[in-house]
CSV table of C-alpha atoms and ligand atoms in Angstrom, one decimal:
chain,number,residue,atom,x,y,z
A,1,UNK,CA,19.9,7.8,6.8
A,2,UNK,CA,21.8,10.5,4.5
A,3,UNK,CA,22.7,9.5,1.0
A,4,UNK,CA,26.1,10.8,-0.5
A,5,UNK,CA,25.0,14.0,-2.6
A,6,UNK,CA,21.7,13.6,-1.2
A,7,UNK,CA,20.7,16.7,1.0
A,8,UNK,CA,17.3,14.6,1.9
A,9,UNK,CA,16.6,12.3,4.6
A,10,UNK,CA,16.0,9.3,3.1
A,11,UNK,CA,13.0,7.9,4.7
A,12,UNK,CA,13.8,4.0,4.8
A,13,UNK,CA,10.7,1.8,4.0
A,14,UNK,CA,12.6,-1.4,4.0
A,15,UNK,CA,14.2,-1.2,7.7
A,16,UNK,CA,10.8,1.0,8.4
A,17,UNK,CA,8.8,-2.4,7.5
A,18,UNK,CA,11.3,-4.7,8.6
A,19,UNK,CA,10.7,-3.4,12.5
A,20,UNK,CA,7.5,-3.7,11.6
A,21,UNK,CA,7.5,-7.4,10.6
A,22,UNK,CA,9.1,-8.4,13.3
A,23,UNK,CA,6.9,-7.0,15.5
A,24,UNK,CA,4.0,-8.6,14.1
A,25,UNK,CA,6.2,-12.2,13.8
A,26,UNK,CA,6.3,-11.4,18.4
A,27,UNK,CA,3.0,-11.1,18.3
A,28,UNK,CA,1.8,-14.4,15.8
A,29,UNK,CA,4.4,-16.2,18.1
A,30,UNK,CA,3.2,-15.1,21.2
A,31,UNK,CA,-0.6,-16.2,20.0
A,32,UNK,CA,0.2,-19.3,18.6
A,33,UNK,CA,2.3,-20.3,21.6
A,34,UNK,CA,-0.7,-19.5,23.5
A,35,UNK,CA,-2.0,-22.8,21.7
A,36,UNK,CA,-4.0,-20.9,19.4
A,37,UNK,CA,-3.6,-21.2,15.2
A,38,UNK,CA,-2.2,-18.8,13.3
A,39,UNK,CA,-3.0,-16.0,11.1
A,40,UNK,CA,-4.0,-17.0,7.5
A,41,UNK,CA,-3.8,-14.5,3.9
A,42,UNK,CA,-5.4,-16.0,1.1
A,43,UNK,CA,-4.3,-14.5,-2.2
A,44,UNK,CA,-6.1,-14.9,-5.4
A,45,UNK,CA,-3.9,-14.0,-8.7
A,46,UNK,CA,-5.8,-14.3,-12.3
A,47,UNK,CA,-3.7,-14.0,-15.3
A,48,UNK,CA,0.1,-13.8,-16.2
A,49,UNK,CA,0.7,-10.1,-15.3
A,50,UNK,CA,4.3,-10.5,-14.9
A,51,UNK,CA,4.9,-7.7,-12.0
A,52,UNK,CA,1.9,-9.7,-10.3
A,53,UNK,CA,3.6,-12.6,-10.3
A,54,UNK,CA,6.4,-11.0,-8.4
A,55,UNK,CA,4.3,-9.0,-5.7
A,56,UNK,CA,2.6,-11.8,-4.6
A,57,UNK,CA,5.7,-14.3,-4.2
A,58,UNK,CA,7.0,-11.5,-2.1
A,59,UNK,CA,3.5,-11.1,-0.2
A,60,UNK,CA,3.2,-15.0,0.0
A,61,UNK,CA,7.5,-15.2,1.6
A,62,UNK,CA,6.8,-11.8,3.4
A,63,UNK,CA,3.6,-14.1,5.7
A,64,UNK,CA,6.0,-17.4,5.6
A,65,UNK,CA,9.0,-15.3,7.8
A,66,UNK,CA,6.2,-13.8,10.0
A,67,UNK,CA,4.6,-16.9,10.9
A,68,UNK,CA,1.1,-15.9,9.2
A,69,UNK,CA,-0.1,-19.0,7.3
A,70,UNK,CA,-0.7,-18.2,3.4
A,71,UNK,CA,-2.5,-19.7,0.8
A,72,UNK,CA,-1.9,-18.9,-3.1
A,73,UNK,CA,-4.6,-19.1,-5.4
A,74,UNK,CA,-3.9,-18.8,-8.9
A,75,UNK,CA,-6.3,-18.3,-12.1
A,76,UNK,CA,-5.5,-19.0,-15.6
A,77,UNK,CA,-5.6,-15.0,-17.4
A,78,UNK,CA,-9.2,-16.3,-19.0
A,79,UNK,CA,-10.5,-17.8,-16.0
A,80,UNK,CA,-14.5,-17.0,-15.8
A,81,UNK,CA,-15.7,-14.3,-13.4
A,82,UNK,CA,-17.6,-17.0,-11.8
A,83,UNK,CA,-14.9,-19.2,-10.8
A,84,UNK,CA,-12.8,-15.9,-9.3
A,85,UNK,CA,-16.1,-15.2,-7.2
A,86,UNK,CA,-16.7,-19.1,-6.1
A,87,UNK,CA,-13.1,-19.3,-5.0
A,88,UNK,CA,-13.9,-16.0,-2.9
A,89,UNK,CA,-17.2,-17.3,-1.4
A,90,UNK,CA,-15.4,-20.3,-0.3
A,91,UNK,CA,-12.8,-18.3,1.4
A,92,UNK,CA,-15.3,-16.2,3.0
A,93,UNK,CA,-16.5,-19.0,4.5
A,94,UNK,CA,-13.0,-20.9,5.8
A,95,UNK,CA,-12.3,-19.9,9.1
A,96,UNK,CA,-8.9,-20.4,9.5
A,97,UNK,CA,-8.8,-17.4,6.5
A,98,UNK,CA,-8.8,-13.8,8.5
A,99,UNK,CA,-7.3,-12.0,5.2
A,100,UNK,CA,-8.3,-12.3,1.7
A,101,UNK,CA,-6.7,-10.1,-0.9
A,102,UNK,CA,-7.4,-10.1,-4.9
A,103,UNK,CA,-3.8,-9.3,-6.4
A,104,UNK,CA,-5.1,-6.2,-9.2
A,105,UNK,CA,-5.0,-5.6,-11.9
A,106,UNK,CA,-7.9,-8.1,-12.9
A,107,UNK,CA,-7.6,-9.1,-16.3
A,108,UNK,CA,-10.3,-6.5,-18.7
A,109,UNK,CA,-13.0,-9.3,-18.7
A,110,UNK,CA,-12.9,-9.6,-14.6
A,111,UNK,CA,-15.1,-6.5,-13.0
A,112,UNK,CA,-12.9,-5.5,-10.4
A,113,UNK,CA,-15.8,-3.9,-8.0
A,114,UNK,CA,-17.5,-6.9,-8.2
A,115,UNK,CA,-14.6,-9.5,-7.2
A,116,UNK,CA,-14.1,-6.4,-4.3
A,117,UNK,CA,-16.9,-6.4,-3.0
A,118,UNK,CA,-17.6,-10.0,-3.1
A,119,UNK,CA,-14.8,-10.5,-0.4
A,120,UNK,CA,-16.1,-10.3,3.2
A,121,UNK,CA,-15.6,-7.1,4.8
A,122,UNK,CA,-14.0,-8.6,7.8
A,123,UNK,CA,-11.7,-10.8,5.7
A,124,UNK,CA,-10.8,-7.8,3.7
A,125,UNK,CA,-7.1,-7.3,3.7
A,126,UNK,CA,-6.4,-4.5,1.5
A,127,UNK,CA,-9.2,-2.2,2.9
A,128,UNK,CA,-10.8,-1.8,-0.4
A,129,UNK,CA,-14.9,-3.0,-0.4
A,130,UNK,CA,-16.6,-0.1,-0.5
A,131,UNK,CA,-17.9,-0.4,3.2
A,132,UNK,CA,-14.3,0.0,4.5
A,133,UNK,CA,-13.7,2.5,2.1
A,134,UNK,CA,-17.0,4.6,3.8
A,135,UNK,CA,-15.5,3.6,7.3
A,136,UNK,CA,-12.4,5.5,5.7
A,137,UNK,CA,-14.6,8.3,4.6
A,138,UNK,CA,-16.6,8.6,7.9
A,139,UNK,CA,-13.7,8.3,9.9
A,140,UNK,CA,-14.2,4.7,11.2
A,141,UNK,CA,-12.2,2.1,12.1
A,142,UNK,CA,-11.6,-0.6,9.5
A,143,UNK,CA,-9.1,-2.3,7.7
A,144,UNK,CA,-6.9,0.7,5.3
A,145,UNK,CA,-5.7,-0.2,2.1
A,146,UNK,CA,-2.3,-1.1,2.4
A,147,UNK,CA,-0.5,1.2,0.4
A,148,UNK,CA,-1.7,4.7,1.7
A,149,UNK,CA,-1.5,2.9,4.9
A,150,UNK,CA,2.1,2.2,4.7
A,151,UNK,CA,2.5,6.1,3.3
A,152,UNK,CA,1.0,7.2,6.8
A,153,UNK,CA,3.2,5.1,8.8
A,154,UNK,CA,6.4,6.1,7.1
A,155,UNK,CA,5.9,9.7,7.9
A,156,UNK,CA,5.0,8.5,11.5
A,157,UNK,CA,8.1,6.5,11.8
A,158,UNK,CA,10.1,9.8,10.9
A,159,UNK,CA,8.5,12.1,12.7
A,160,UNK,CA,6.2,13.6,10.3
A,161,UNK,CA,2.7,15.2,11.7
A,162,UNK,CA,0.2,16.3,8.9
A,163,UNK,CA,-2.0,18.4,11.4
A,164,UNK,CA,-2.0,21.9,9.9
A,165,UNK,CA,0.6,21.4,7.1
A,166,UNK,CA,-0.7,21.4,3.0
A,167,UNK,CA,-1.0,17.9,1.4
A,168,UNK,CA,-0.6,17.8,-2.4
A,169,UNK,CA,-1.5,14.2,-3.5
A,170,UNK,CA,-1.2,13.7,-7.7
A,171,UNK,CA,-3.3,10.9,-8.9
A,172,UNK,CA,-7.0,9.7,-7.7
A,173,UNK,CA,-7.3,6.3,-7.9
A,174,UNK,CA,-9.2,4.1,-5.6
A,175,UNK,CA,-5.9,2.4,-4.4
A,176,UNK,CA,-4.1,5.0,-4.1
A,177,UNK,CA,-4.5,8.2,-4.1
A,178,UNK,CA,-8.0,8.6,-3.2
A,179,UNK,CA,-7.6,6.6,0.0
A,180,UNK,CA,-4.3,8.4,1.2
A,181,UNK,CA,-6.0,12.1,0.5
A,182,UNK,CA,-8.7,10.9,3.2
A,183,UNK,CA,-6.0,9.4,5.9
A,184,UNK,CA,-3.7,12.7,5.4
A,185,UNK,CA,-7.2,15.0,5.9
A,186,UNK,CA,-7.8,12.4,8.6
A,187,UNK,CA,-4.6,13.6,10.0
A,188,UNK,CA,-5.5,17.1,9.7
A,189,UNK,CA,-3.8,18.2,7.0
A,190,UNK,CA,-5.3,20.6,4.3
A,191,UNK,CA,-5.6,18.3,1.3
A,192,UNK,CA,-5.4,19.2,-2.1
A,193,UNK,CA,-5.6,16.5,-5.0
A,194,UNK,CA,-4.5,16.4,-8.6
A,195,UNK,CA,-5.3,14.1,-11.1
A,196,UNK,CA,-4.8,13.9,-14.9
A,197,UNK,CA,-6.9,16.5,-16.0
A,198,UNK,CA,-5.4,19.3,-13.2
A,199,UNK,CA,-4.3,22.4,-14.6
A,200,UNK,CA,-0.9,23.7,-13.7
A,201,UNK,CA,0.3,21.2,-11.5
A,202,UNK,CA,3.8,22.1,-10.7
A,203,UNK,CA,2.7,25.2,-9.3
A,204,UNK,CA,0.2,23.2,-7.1
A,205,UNK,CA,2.7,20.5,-5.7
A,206,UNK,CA,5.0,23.7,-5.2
A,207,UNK,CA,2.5,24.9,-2.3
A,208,UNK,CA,2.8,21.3,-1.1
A,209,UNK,CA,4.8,20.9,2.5
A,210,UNK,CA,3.9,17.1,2.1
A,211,UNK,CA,3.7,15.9,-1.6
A,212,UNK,CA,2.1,12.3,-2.3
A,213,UNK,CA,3.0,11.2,-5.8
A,214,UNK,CA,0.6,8.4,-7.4
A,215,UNK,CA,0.1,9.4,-10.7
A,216,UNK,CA,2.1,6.2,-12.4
A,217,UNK,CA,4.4,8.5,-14.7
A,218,UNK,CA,8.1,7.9,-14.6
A,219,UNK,CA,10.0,10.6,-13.0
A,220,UNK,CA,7.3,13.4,-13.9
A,221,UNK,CA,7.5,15.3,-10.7
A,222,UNK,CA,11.2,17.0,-11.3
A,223,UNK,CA,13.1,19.2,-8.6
A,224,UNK,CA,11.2,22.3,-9.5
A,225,UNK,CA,7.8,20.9,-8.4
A,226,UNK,CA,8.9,20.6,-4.8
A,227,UNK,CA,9.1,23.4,-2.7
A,228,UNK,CA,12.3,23.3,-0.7
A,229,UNK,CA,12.2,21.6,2.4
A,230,UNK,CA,8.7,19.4,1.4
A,231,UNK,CA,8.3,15.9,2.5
A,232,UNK,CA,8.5,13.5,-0.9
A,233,UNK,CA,6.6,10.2,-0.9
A,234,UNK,CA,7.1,8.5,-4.1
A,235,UNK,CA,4.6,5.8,-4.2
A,236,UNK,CA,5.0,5.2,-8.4
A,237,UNK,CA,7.2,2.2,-9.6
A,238,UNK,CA,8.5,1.8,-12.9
A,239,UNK,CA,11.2,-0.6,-14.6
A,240,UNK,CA,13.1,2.0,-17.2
A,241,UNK,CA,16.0,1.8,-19.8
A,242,UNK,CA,18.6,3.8,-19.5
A,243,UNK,CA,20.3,4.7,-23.1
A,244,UNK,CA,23.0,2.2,-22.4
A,245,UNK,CA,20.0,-0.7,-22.3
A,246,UNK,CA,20.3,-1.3,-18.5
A,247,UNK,CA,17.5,-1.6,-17.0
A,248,UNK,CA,16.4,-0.1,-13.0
A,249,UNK,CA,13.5,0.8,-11.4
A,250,UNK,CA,12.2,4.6,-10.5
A,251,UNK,CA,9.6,6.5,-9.3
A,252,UNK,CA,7.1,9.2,-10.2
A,253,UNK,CA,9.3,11.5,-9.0
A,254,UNK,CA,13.4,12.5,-10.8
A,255,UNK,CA,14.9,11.0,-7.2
A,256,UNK,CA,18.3,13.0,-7.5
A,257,UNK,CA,17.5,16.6,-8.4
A,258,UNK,CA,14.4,16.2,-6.0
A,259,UNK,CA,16.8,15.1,-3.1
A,260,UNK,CA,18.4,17.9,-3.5
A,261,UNK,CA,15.8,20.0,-2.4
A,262,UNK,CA,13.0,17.8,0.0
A,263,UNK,CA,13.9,17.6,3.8
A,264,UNK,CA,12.9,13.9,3.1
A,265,UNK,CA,11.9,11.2,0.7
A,266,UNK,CA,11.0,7.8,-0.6
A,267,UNK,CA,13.4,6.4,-2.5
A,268,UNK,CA,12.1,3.7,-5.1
A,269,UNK,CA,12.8,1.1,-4.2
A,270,UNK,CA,12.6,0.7,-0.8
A,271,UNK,CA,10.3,3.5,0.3
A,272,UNK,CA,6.5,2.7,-0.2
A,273,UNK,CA,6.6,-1.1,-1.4
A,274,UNK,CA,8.0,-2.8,1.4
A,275,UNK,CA,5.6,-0.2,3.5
A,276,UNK,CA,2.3,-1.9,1.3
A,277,UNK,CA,3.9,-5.5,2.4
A,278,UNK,CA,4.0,-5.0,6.0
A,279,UNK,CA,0.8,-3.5,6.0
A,280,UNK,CA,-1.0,-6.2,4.3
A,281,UNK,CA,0.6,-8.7,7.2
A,282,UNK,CA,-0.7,-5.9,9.8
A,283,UNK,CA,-4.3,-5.6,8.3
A,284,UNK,CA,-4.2,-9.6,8.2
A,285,UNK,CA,-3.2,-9.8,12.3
A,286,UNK,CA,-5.6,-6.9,12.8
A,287,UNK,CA,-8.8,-9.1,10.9
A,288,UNK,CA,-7.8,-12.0,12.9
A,289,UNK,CA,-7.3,-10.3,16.2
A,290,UNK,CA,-11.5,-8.9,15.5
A,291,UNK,CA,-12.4,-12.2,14.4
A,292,UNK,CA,-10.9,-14.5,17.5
A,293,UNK,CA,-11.5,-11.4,19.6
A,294,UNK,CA,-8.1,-11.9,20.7
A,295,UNK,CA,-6.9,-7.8,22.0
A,296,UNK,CA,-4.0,-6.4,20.9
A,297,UNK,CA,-0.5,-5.8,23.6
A,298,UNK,CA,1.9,-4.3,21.4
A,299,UNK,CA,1.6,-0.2,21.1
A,300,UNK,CA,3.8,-0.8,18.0
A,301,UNK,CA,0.2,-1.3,16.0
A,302,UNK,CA,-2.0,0.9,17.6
B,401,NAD,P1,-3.7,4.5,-11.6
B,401,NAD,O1,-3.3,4.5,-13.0
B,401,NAD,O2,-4.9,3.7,-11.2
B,401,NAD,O3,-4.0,6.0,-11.2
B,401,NAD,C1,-3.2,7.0,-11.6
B,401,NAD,C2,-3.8,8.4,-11.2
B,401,NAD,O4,-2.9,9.4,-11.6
B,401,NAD,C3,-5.1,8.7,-11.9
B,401,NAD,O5,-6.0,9.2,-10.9
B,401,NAD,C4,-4.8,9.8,-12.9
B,401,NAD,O6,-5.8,10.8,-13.0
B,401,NAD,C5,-3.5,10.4,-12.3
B,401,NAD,N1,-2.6,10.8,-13.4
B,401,NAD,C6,-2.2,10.1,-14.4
B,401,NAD,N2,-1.4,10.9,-15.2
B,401,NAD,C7,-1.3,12.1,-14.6
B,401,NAD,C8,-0.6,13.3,-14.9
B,401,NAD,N3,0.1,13.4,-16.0
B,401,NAD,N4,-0.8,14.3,-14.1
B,401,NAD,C9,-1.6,14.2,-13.0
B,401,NAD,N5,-2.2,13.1,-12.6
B,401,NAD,C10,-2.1,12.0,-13.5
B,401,NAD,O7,-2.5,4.1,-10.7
B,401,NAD,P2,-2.4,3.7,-9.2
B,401,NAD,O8,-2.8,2.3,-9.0
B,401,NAD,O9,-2.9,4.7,-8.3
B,401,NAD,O10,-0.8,3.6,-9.0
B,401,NAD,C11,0.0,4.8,-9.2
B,401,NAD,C12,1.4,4.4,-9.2
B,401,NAD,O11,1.8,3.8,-7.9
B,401,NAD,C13,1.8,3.4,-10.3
B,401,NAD,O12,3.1,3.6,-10.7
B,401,NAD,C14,1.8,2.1,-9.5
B,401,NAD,O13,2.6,1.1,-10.1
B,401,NAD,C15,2.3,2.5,-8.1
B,401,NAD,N6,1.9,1.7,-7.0
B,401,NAD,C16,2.8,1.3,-6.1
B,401,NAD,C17,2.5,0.6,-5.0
B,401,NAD,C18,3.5,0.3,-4.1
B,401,NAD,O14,3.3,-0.6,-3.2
B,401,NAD,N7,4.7,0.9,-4.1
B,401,NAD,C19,1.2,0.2,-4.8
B,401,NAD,C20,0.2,0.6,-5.7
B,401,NAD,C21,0.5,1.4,-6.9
């Protein structure tokens, strides 16, 4: 898809995780008509983080039109540390639970590694206690955190192989950017990553031929950054005001003067956040296919 005045290929995360959905809605029908039950996400919200709110109603309807069974578990913003982890010991220990994901932020008072890593590993839908996160580092299977994830199988979608080709990811966290440096140098590319203390950055994600942007910064990565014909991924999302007080969301990255001079990119929305969606479904089919030792027939997943 080619927008007007866009030189770019857009690369397309809604119909991208749409097909993918409906794969994964084949496959939950084809196990549950087998007679057996289906995959189940448990999410755990604490506190009133209004962007929250909204991911996880969209997580919670995005399992409802796949079939995957979904429970919503929601904490008050000054719910005790104690009552987060009981909830997630009790999950841990419901079968009919293959994914459990902890909706972050956590309010200041919450430690987030220790809510992490009290989820079981196997349960662990968004790839993040820190013994999936060493599978990631050694190479291992394991469940990915959903957002990188979905970054990796955009560019596979359209076509896009890492092996040999400089990576330039901006931002380091743990969610993010830290995870999707190891899958692109698992793909073979030659990784460099920024972060907020990285000296002349624009002339870094100049060298880039694939540019990752995570650094949560509104339209910082403008045309000039990108070297012509570079692969975009915009994984920042932002609600801004324009001067005339309407409101829309963008990116890390200025879309239109950028378009202008990628071979392809993410538009926001509907690049990377539908991709973290379908990915959190996948890892959830993926835990439950381990878990009932139940193998895998579509190559769509593999
Ligand atoms: P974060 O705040 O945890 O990390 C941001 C990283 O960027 C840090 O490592 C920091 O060092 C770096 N950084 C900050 N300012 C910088 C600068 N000026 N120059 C270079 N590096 C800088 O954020 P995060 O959780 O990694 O999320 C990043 C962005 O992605 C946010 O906009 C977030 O909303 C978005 N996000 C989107 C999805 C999705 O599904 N689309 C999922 C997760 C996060």
């Amino acid at each position: 898809m080619r927008e007007k005045n866009v030189s770019a290929q857009i690369l397309d995360g809604s119909a991208t995780a749409a097909a993918i959905r409906e794969d994964l809605a084949a496959q939950v029908k084809e196990l549950t008509a087998g007679g057996k039950r289906a995959p189940g996400l448990a999410v755990v919200l604490v506190g009133d983080d209004p962007a929250s709110h909204i991911y996880v109603k969209n997580k919670v309807n995005a399992c409802k039109k796949t079939g995957i069974q979904s429970w919503l578990f929601q904490f008050p913003a000054d719910a005790t540390p104690s009552a987060v982890l009981s909830k997630l010991h009790e999950l841990n220990e419901d079968n009919s639970v293959d994914g459990i994901l902890v909706q972050l932020p956590l309010p200041k008072h919450i430690d987030t590694e220790e809510v992490l890593e009290a989820i079981s590993p196997e349960k662990d839908a968004d790839g993040l206690h820190c013994l999936n996160v060493g599978l990631l580092a050694t190479g291992k299977a394991g469940p990915r955190p959903c957002t990188p994830l979905g970054v990796i199988r955009l560019l596979e979608r359209y076509g896009v192989d890492p092996n040999g080709q400089t990576a330039v990811v901006i931002g380091r966290s743990n969610l993010v950017g830290k995870p999707v440096a190891l899958m692109l140098l698992e793909k073979n590319a030659t990784v460099t990553m920024c972060h907020s203390k990285s000296k002349n950055l624009d002339q870094i994600a100049r060298g880039a031929d694939i540019l990752v942007v995570a650094a949560g910064r509104p339209q910082m990565v403008t045309a000039s950054w990108i070297k012509p014909g570079a692969v975009v991924i915009d994984v920042g999302i932002h609600r801004a005001t324009n001067d005339k007080g309407e409101s829309k969301i963008v990116g890390d990255v200025e879309f239109d003067g950028a378009a202008q001079v990628a071979s392809k990119i993410t538009p926001v929305p509907g690049g990377v956040g539908p991709m973290t969606i379908a990915m959190l479904l996948s890892n959830t089919v993926q835990n439950y296919r381990k878990r009932m030792n139940v193998r895998e027939t579509s190559p769509a997943l593999k």
